[in-house]
mmCIF file of C-alpha atoms in Angstrom:
data_model
loop_
_atom_site.group_PDB
_atom_site.id
_atom_site.type_symbol
_atom_site.label_atom_id
_atom_site.label_comp_id
_atom_site.label_asym_id
_atom_site.label_seq_id
_atom_site.Cartn_x
_atom_site.Cartn_y
_atom_site.Cartn_z
ATOM 1 C CA MET F 200 -82.555 -19.250 50.332
ATOM 2 C CA SER F 201 -82.091 -21.504 53.308
ATOM 3 C CA SER F 202 -81.908 -20.224 56.852
ATOM 4 C CA SER F 203 -78.180 -21.037 57.034
ATOM 5 C CA ASN F 204 -77.485 -18.859 53.972
ATOM 6 C CA ILE F 205 -79.425 -15.970 55.474
ATOM 7 C CA PHE F 206 -77.514 -16.415 58.720
ATOM 8 C CA ASN F 207 -74.168 -16.332 56.867
ATOM 9 C CA PHE F 208 -75.181 -13.257 54.882
ATOM 10 C CA VAL F 209 -76.168 -11.371 58.019
ATOM 11 C CA ASN F 210 -72.869 -12.169 59.734
ATOM 12 C CA GLU F 211 -70.662 -11.058 56.816
ATOM 13 C CA ILE F 212 -68.738 -7.826 57.072
ATOM 14 C CA VAL F 213 -70.434 -5.122 55.021
ATOM 15 C CA ILE F 214 -68.415 -2.601 53.023
ATOM 16 C CA GLU F 215 -69.570 0.965 52.394
ATOM 17 C CA CYS F 216 -68.634 3.039 49.344
ATOM 18 C CA GLY F 217 -66.960 6.280 50.383
ATOM 19 C CA VAL F 218 -68.251 8.087 47.296
ATOM 20 C CA CYS F 219 -71.981 7.332 47.386
ATOM 21 C CA ASN F 220 -72.370 5.586 50.791
ATOM 22 C CA TYR F 221 -73.872 2.474 49.199
ATOM 23 C CA VAL F 222 -73.393 -0.670 51.350
ATOM 24 C CA PHE F 223 -72.175 -3.966 49.840
ATOM 25 C CA PRO F 224 -72.430 -7.457 51.329
ATOM 26 C CA ASN F 225 -69.122 -8.685 49.870
ATOM 27 C CA PHE F 226 -65.821 -7.462 48.516
ATOM 28 C CA GLN F 227 -66.432 -8.501 44.887
ATOM 29 C CA ALA F 228 -69.588 -6.394 44.663
ATOM 30 C CA PHE F 229 -67.680 -3.471 46.165
ATOM 31 C CA VAL F 230 -64.819 -3.779 43.644
ATOM 32 C CA THR F 231 -67.271 -3.882 40.731
ATOM 33 C CA HIS F 232 -68.997 -0.777 42.079
ATOM 34 C CA ILE F 233 -65.709 1.116 42.493
ATOM 35 C CA GLU F 234 -64.757 0.238 38.899
ATOM 36 C CA ALA F 235 -68.033 1.836 37.798
ATOM 37 C CA HIS F 236 -67.107 5.013 39.702
ATOM 38 C CA LEU F 237 -63.718 5.067 37.953
ATOM 39 C CA ILE F 238 -65.341 4.708 34.526
ATOM 40 C CA GLN F 239 -67.748 7.548 35.324
ATOM 41 C CA GLU F 240 -64.809 9.709 36.402
ATOM 42 C CA ILE F 241 -62.982 9.043 33.152
ATOM 43 C CA LEU F 242 -66.081 9.889 31.095
ATOM 44 C CA ALA F 243 -66.609 13.123 33.022
ATOM 45 C CA MET F 244 -63.172 14.582 32.318
ATOM 46 C CA GLU F 245 -63.064 18.323 31.791
ATOM 47 C CA VAL F 246 -63.423 19.638 28.259
ATOM 48 C CA SER F 247 -60.459 21.632 26.960
ATOM 49 C CA PRO F 248 -61.227 25.379 26.793
ATOM 50 C CA ILE F 249 -58.956 25.682 23.737
ATOM 51 C CA ASP F 250 -60.673 23.371 21.258
ATOM 52 C CA GLY F 251 -63.554 21.736 23.141
ATOM 53 C CA THR F 252 -62.034 18.262 23.200
ATOM 54 C CA LYS F 253 -61.568 16.003 26.189
ATOM 55 C CA PRO F 254 -57.924 15.471 27.228
ATOM 56 C CA PHE F 255 -57.907 11.671 27.079
ATOM 57 C CA ILE F 256 -54.102 11.731 26.945
ATOM 58 C CA LYS F 257 -52.866 14.655 29.007
ATOM 59 C CA LEU F 258 -49.414 14.572 27.398
ATOM 60 C CA LEU F 259 -50.950 15.730 24.119
ATOM 61 C CA ASP F 260 -51.830 19.059 25.746
ATOM 62 C CA LYS F 261 -48.117 19.932 25.600
ATOM 63 C CA PRO F 262 -46.784 21.042 22.192
ATOM 64 C CA ILE F 263 -44.149 18.897 20.511
ATOM 65 C CA LEU F 264 -41.124 21.161 20.143
ATOM 66 C CA SER F 265 -38.700 18.728 18.538
ATOM 67 C CA ASN F 266 -38.479 15.167 17.374
ATOM 68 C CA VAL F 267 -37.020 13.280 20.328
ATOM 69 C CA PHE F 268 -36.115 10.248 18.210
ATOM 70 C CA PHE F 269 -33.963 12.016 15.599
ATOM 71 C CA ASP F 270 -32.216 15.170 16.757
ATOM 72 C CA ASP F 271 -30.112 15.458 13.602
ATOM 73 C CA HIS F 272 -32.075 14.612 10.467
ATOM 74 C CA ASP F 273 -28.882 14.505 8.339
ATOM 75 C CA ASP F 274 -27.770 11.294 10.053
ATOM 76 C CA LEU F 275 -30.808 9.408 8.829
ATOM 77 C CA ASP F 276 -30.035 7.574 5.573
ATOM 78 C CA LEU F 277 -33.221 6.690 3.724
ATOM 79 C CA SER F 278 -31.587 5.484 0.514
ATOM 80 C CA LEU F 279 -32.567 2.077 -0.806
ATOM 81 C CA LYS F 280 -29.617 -0.306 -0.828
ATOM 82 C CA LEU F 281 -29.851 -3.295 -3.147
#
């Protein structure tokens, strides 16, 4: 590394992670680090007390009470027309 590169590195604005207080020399390294925090957060989701599964899709925790696509099943014609 030449002396000019060291000089430029020292004068760059450093960015600190608010989660783990790690300091980064550039924005790209910071973004990559934050993405790692997000992945860890997703993997550490709470386990459901009902069946022990992880709620990857939170909407599935709600029961499906009716079919929202077909309210009246009599209107659906499934006969084969030739």
